[in-house]
mmCIF file of C-alpha atoms in Angstrom:
data_model
loop_
_atom_site.group_PDB
_atom_site.id
_atom_site.type_symbol
_atom_site.label_atom_id
_atom_site.label_comp_id
_atom_site.label_asym_id
_atom_site.label_seq_id
_atom_site.Cartn_x
_atom_site.Cartn_y
_atom_site.Cartn_z
ATOM 1 C CA UNK B 1 89.073 71.089 6.175
ATOM 2 C CA UNK B 2 88.745 74.046 9.042
ATOM 3 C CA UNK B 3 87.254 76.461 7.395
ATOM 4 C CA UNK B 4 89.172 79.697 6.124
ATOM 5 C CA UNK B 5 89.296 82.785 8.061
ATOM 6 C CA UNK B 6 89.188 85.919 6.794
ATOM 7 C CA UNK B 7 90.054 88.948 8.636
ATOM 8 C CA UNK B 8 89.023 91.859 6.313
ATOM 9 C CA UNK B 9 85.848 93.043 4.801
ATOM 10 C CA UNK B 10 87.007 93.498 1.292
ATOM 11 C CA UNK B 11 88.586 90.793 1.126
ATOM 12 C CA UNK B 12 85.528 88.206 2.182
ATOM 13 C CA UNK B 13 83.251 91.125 0.149
ATOM 14 C CA UNK B 14 85.401 90.285 -2.902
ATOM 15 C CA UNK B 15 85.453 86.554 -1.937
ATOM 16 C CA UNK B 16 82.051 86.333 -1.321
ATOM 17 C CA UNK B 17 80.569 84.917 -4.701
ATOM 18 C CA UNK B 18 83.852 81.767 -4.216
ATOM 19 C CA UNK B 19 82.582 81.237 -0.932
ATOM 20 C CA UNK B 20 79.109 80.760 -1.844
ATOM 21 C CA UNK B 21 79.850 79.114 -4.949
ATOM 22 C CA UNK B 22 81.890 76.211 -2.249
ATOM 23 C CA UNK B 23 79.677 76.263 0.077
ATOM 24 C CA UNK B 24 76.351 75.494 -2.251
ATOM 25 C CA UNK B 25 78.993 72.912 -4.027
ATOM 26 C CA UNK B 26 79.496 71.096 -0.370
ATOM 27 C CA UNK B 27 76.814 69.589 -0.666
ATOM 28 C CA UNK B 28 73.583 69.032 -2.592
ATOM 29 C CA UNK B 29 70.622 70.685 -0.175
ATOM 30 C CA UNK B 30 72.812 73.220 0.988
ATOM 31 C CA UNK B 31 71.964 77.018 -0.795
ATOM 32 C CA UNK B 32 72.533 80.814 -0.114
ATOM 33 C CA UNK B 33 70.365 81.421 3.272
ATOM 34 C CA UNK B 34 72.147 78.068 4.706
ATOM 35 C CA UNK B 35 75.630 79.767 3.815
ATOM 36 C CA UNK B 36 74.270 82.914 4.593
ATOM 37 C CA UNK B 37 73.348 81.482 8.497
ATOM 38 C CA UNK B 38 76.648 79.256 8.506
ATOM 39 C CA UNK B 39 78.895 82.922 7.646
ATOM 40 C CA UNK B 40 76.815 84.777 10.244
ATOM 41 C CA UNK B 41 77.519 81.982 13.269
ATOM 42 C CA UNK B 42 80.944 81.903 12.532
ATOM 43 C CA UNK B 43 82.043 85.855 12.430
ATOM 44 C CA UNK B 44 79.866 86.225 15.541
ATOM 45 C CA UNK B 45 82.590 83.501 17.474
ATOM 46 C CA UNK B 46 84.862 85.467 15.404
ATOM 47 C CA UNK B 47 83.954 89.203 16.910
ATOM 48 C CA UNK B 48 83.245 87.720 20.400
ATOM 49 C CA UNK B 49 86.759 86.779 20.599
ATOM 50 C CA UNK B 50 88.607 89.469 19.392
ATOM 51 C CA UNK B 51 86.109 92.095 20.918
ATOM 52 C CA UNK B 52 88.823 92.042 24.271
ATOM 53 C CA UNK B 53 88.961 94.732 27.458
ATOM 54 C CA UNK B 54 91.423 95.530 29.481
ATOM 55 C CA UNK B 55 89.311 95.052 32.360
ATOM 56 C CA UNK B 56 90.324 92.503 34.465
ATOM 57 C CA UNK B 57 87.102 90.558 36.438
ATOM 58 C CA UNK B 58 87.679 88.902 39.690
ATOM 59 C CA UNK B 59 85.938 86.162 40.932
ATOM 60 C CA UNK B 60 85.487 86.114 44.325
ATOM 61 C CA UNK B 61 83.584 85.029 47.755
ATOM 62 C CA UNK B 62 84.124 85.772 51.211
ATOM 63 C CA UNK B 63 84.356 82.165 53.023
ATOM 64 C CA UNK B 64 87.438 80.892 50.173
ATOM 65 C CA UNK B 65 88.654 83.569 49.421
ATOM 66 C CA UNK B 66 89.284 82.702 45.795
ATOM 67 C CA UNK B 67 90.148 84.529 43.052
ATOM 68 C CA UNK B 68 90.426 84.175 39.866
ATOM 69 C CA UNK B 69 91.569 86.503 36.529
ATOM 70 C CA UNK B 70 90.921 87.066 32.788
ATOM 71 C CA UNK B 71 90.015 89.225 30.682
ATOM 72 C CA UNK B 72 86.010 89.768 29.238
ATOM 73 C CA UNK B 73 84.234 89.919 26.608
ATOM 74 C CA UNK B 74 81.370 92.927 25.761
ATOM 75 C CA UNK B 75 77.997 90.322 26.724
ATOM 76 C CA UNK B 76 80.132 89.871 30.145
ATOM 77 C CA UNK B 77 81.324 93.136 30.863
ATOM 78 C CA UNK B 78 77.332 94.701 30.124
ATOM 79 C CA UNK B 79 76.473 91.986 32.417
ATOM 80 C CA UNK B 80 78.440 93.466 34.977
ATOM 81 C CA UNK B 81 77.679 96.437 34.978
ATOM 82 C CA UNK B 82 72.753 95.404 35.726
ATOM 83 C CA UNK B 83 74.382 93.695 38.808
ATOM 84 C CA UNK B 84 72.352 94.974 41.916
ATOM 85 C CA UNK B 85 75.777 96.942 43.712
ATOM 86 C CA UNK B 86 73.778 96.048 46.899
ATOM 87 C CA UNK B 87 74.979 92.743 46.789
ATOM 88 C CA UNK B 88 75.378 92.070 51.001
ATOM 89 C CA UNK B 89 78.664 90.991 51.127
ATOM 90 C CA UNK B 90 78.737 88.588 53.763
ATOM 91 C CA UNK B 91 76.359 85.718 51.581
ATOM 92 C CA UNK B 92 78.038 83.280 49.598
ATOM 93 C CA UNK B 93 76.388 84.457 46.225
ATOM 94 C CA UNK B 94 79.944 85.490 43.610
ATOM 95 C CA UNK B 95 80.339 88.464 43.496
ATOM 96 C CA UNK B 96 81.843 89.877 40.543
ATOM 97 C CA UNK B 97 83.882 92.961 40.867
ATOM 98 C CA UNK B 98 85.786 94.972 38.600
ATOM 99 C CA UNK B 99 89.002 95.408 39.301
ATOM 100 C CA UNK B 100 90.245 98.612 37.393
ATOM 101 C CA UNK B 101 93.872 99.341 38.890
ATOM 102 C CA UNK B 102 95.474 95.817 37.768
ATOM 103 C CA UNK B 103 95.470 96.927 33.936
ATOM 104 C CA UNK B 104 96.995 93.829 32.123
ATOM 105 C CA UNK B 105 97.132 93.259 28.677
ATOM 106 C CA UNK B 106 98.042 89.568 29.096
ATOM 107 C CA UNK B 107 99.698 88.186 25.748
ATOM 108 C CA UNK B 108 96.795 90.069 23.657
ATOM 109 C CA UNK B 109 97.599 93.329 20.586
ATOM 110 C CA UNK B 110 94.835 95.532 21.878
ATOM 111 C CA UNK B 111 95.820 97.053 18.828
ATOM 112 C CA UNK B 112 94.808 94.023 16.552
ATOM 113 C CA UNK B 113 91.753 92.990 18.624
ATOM 114 C CA UNK B 114 90.387 96.211 17.725
ATOM 115 C CA UNK B 115 91.196 95.926 14.200
ATOM 116 C CA UNK B 116 89.603 92.212 14.136
ATOM 117 C CA UNK B 117 86.825 93.644 15.626
ATOM 118 C CA UNK B 118 86.415 96.826 13.456
ATOM 119 C CA UNK B 119 86.008 93.889 10.460
ATOM 120 C CA UNK B 120 84.182 91.206 12.100
ATOM 121 C CA UNK B 121 81.196 93.948 12.981
ATOM 122 C CA UNK B 122 81.527 94.645 9.126
ATOM 123 C CA UNK B 123 81.650 91.445 8.389
ATOM 124 C CA UNK B 124 78.584 90.763 10.152
ATOM 125 C CA UNK B 125 76.694 93.808 8.765
ATOM 126 C CA UNK B 126 77.309 92.845 5.473
ATOM 127 C CA UNK B 127 76.019 89.429 5.348
ATOM 128 C CA UNK B 128 72.757 90.584 7.520
ATOM 129 C CA UNK B 129 71.561 92.823 4.909
ATOM 130 C CA UNK B 130 72.467 89.887 2.114
ATOM 131 C CA UNK B 131 70.136 87.912 4.099
ATOM 132 C CA UNK B 132 67.682 90.759 4.561
ATOM 133 C CA UNK B 133 67.473 90.985 0.910
ATOM 134 C CA UNK B 134 67.649 86.902 0.042
ATOM 135 C CA UNK B 135 64.904 86.792 2.922
ATOM 136 C CA UNK B 136 62.292 90.153 1.868
ATOM 137 C CA UNK B 137 58.833 89.061 0.254
ATOM 138 C CA UNK B 138 57.857 92.384 0.256
ATOM 139 C CA UNK B 139 57.008 93.228 -3.935
ATOM 140 C CA UNK B 140 60.378 94.905 -4.858
ATOM 141 C CA UNK B 141 61.554 91.758 -4.509
ATOM 142 C CA UNK B 142 62.052 90.749 -8.081
ATOM 143 C CA UNK B 143 63.252 93.461 -9.519
ATOM 144 C CA UNK B 144 66.614 93.403 -11.263
ATOM 145 C CA UNK B 145 68.801 95.577 -13.927
ATOM 146 C CA UNK B 146 69.300 93.486 -16.719
ATOM 147 C CA UNK B 147 71.220 95.909 -18.708
ATOM 148 C CA UNK B 148 75.194 95.894 -18.655
ATOM 149 C CA UNK B 149 77.227 97.766 -15.334
ATOM 150 C CA UNK B 150 77.558 100.725 -17.671
ATOM 151 C CA UNK B 151 74.853 101.003 -18.312
ATOM 152 C CA UNK B 152 74.064 101.412 -14.966
ATOM 153 C CA UNK B 153 76.719 103.837 -14.605
ATOM 154 C CA UNK B 154 75.230 105.986 -17.087
ATOM 155 C CA UNK B 155 71.759 106.089 -16.419
ATOM 156 C CA UNK B 156 72.586 106.725 -12.384
ATOM 157 C CA UNK B 157 75.196 109.742 -12.803
ATOM 158 C CA UNK B 158 72.953 111.481 -15.231
ATOM 159 C CA UNK B 159 70.424 111.361 -12.812
ATOM 160 C CA UNK B 160 72.276 111.969 -10.224
ATOM 161 C CA UNK B 161 74.206 115.180 -12.210
ATOM 162 C CA UNK B 162 70.610 115.983 -12.987
ATOM 163 C CA UNK B 163 68.894 116.150 -9.305
ATOM 164 C CA UNK B 164 66.893 113.543 -9.568
ATOM 165 C CA UNK B 165 69.223 111.631 -7.000
ATOM 166 C CA UNK B 166 70.128 113.420 -3.678
ATOM 167 C CA UNK B 167 73.580 112.788 -1.695
ATOM 168 C CA UNK B 168 77.010 111.497 -2.816
ATOM 169 C CA UNK B 169 77.968 110.152 -6.110
ATOM 170 C CA UNK B 170 79.723 106.829 -4.403
ATOM 171 C CA UNK B 171 76.522 105.880 -2.495
ATOM 172 C CA UNK B 172 74.189 107.002 -4.659
ATOM 173 C CA UNK B 173 75.118 103.937 -6.991
ATOM 174 C CA UNK B 174 75.885 101.381 -4.020
ATOM 175 C CA UNK B 175 72.575 101.735 -2.750
ATOM 176 C CA UNK B 176 70.631 101.534 -6.944
ATOM 177 C CA UNK B 177 72.813 98.711 -7.121
ATOM 178 C CA UNK B 178 71.749 96.870 -3.965
ATOM 179 C CA UNK B 179 68.275 97.511 -5.365
ATOM 180 C CA UNK B 180 68.392 96.704 -8.239
ATOM 181 C CA UNK B 181 70.490 93.693 -8.170
ATOM 182 C CA UNK B 182 73.839 94.597 -9.990
ATOM 183 C CA UNK B 183 77.619 94.015 -8.911
ATOM 184 C CA UNK B 184 79.375 97.320 -9.995
ATOM 185 C CA UNK B 185 82.956 95.998 -9.934
ATOM 186 C CA UNK B 186 84.768 99.432 -10.303
ATOM 187 C CA UNK B 187 82.510 102.267 -11.099
ATOM 188 C CA UNK B 188 85.662 104.902 -10.914
ATOM 189 C CA UNK B 189 86.986 103.102 -14.323
ATOM 190 C CA UNK B 190 83.132 102.700 -15.955
ATOM 191 C CA UNK B 191 82.855 106.612 -15.112
ATOM 192 C CA UNK B 192 85.584 107.496 -16.244
ATOM 193 C CA UNK B 193 85.304 104.874 -19.363
ATOM 194 C CA UNK B 194 82.006 107.603 -20.374
ATOM 195 C CA UNK B 195 83.791 110.599 -20.388
ATOM 196 C CA UNK B 196 86.441 109.790 -22.618
ATOM 197 C CA UNK B 197 83.362 108.785 -25.661
ATOM 198 C CA UNK B 198 84.034 110.503 -28.554
ATOM 199 C CA UNK B 199 81.865 112.892 -29.497
ATOM 200 C CA UNK B 200 78.564 111.828 -30.301
ATOM 201 C CA UNK B 201 78.680 108.883 -28.419
ATOM 202 C CA UNK B 202 78.550 110.124 -24.547
ATOM 203 C CA UNK B 203 74.778 109.068 -23.949
ATOM 204 C CA UNK B 204 74.832 105.928 -25.651
ATOM 205 C CA UNK B 205 71.822 104.220 -22.760
ATOM 206 C CA UNK B 206 70.116 107.550 -22.267
ATOM 207 C CA UNK B 207 69.232 107.489 -25.596
ATOM 208 C CA UNK B 208 68.362 104.096 -26.187
ATOM 209 C CA UNK B 209 65.847 104.547 -23.170
ATOM 210 C CA UNK B 210 64.372 108.043 -25.251
ATOM 211 C CA UNK B 211 64.311 106.019 -28.490
ATOM 212 C CA UNK B 212 61.841 102.670 -26.743
ATOM 213 C CA UNK B 213 59.629 105.743 -25.247
ATOM 214 C CA UNK B 214 59.112 107.952 -28.484
ATOM 215 C CA UNK B 215 58.762 104.710 -30.000
ATOM 216 C CA UNK B 216 56.180 103.749 -27.576
ATOM 217 C CA UNK B 217 54.402 106.827 -27.905
ATOM 218 C CA UNK B 218 54.101 106.914 -31.074
ATOM 219 C CA UNK B 219 52.701 103.284 -31.922
ATOM 220 C CA UNK B 220 50.084 103.828 -28.784
ATOM 221 C CA UNK B 221 49.193 107.341 -31.239
ATOM 222 C CA UNK B 222 48.682 105.512 -33.552
ATOM 223 C CA UNK B 223 46.227 102.738 -32.464
#
């Protein structure tokens, strides 16, 4: 059975956990790292396939005057720009020249290719972040927030409003969620739920934290 090609970053992110479970279930020695490496290899190929350019490449030599026309990808384009421009024209060495006067689409929908290139770039960046987080050996690797999503949002919202966390609220939530290993599915709804709480229950989690700290200090003073 062939691998499903997901062409948008949003859908790939939403289906990550399901695809991971299916991958691990397919063979007993597979794990998340194997899944990430497999995905990275797959979407790197997808990126290279989608990333066409308008420029055409002409390959020829002086003896046979043979020409080959095709589209080149980003990597070939960069390599060509690095070729010494002083190659001896009388040698038998193959010479590469970009013919910018003969731009053609050759059946490619350039707009769709650019969209796919953008999506595949975001997917590979996301996978690399996941892989780095998984293989990170620093002292914080086991830190995890063990409360629920609403409690987490309440905490981050309080820190943001108090000025302890600077920057954009949405970014603060995403960065902190990644650091503490918690998935936040719909932060806007969770924030709205907090705002519509009944009077006296606006800060349930913050109040719980306050009580926990107060109880700790009280016990310590009695020792």
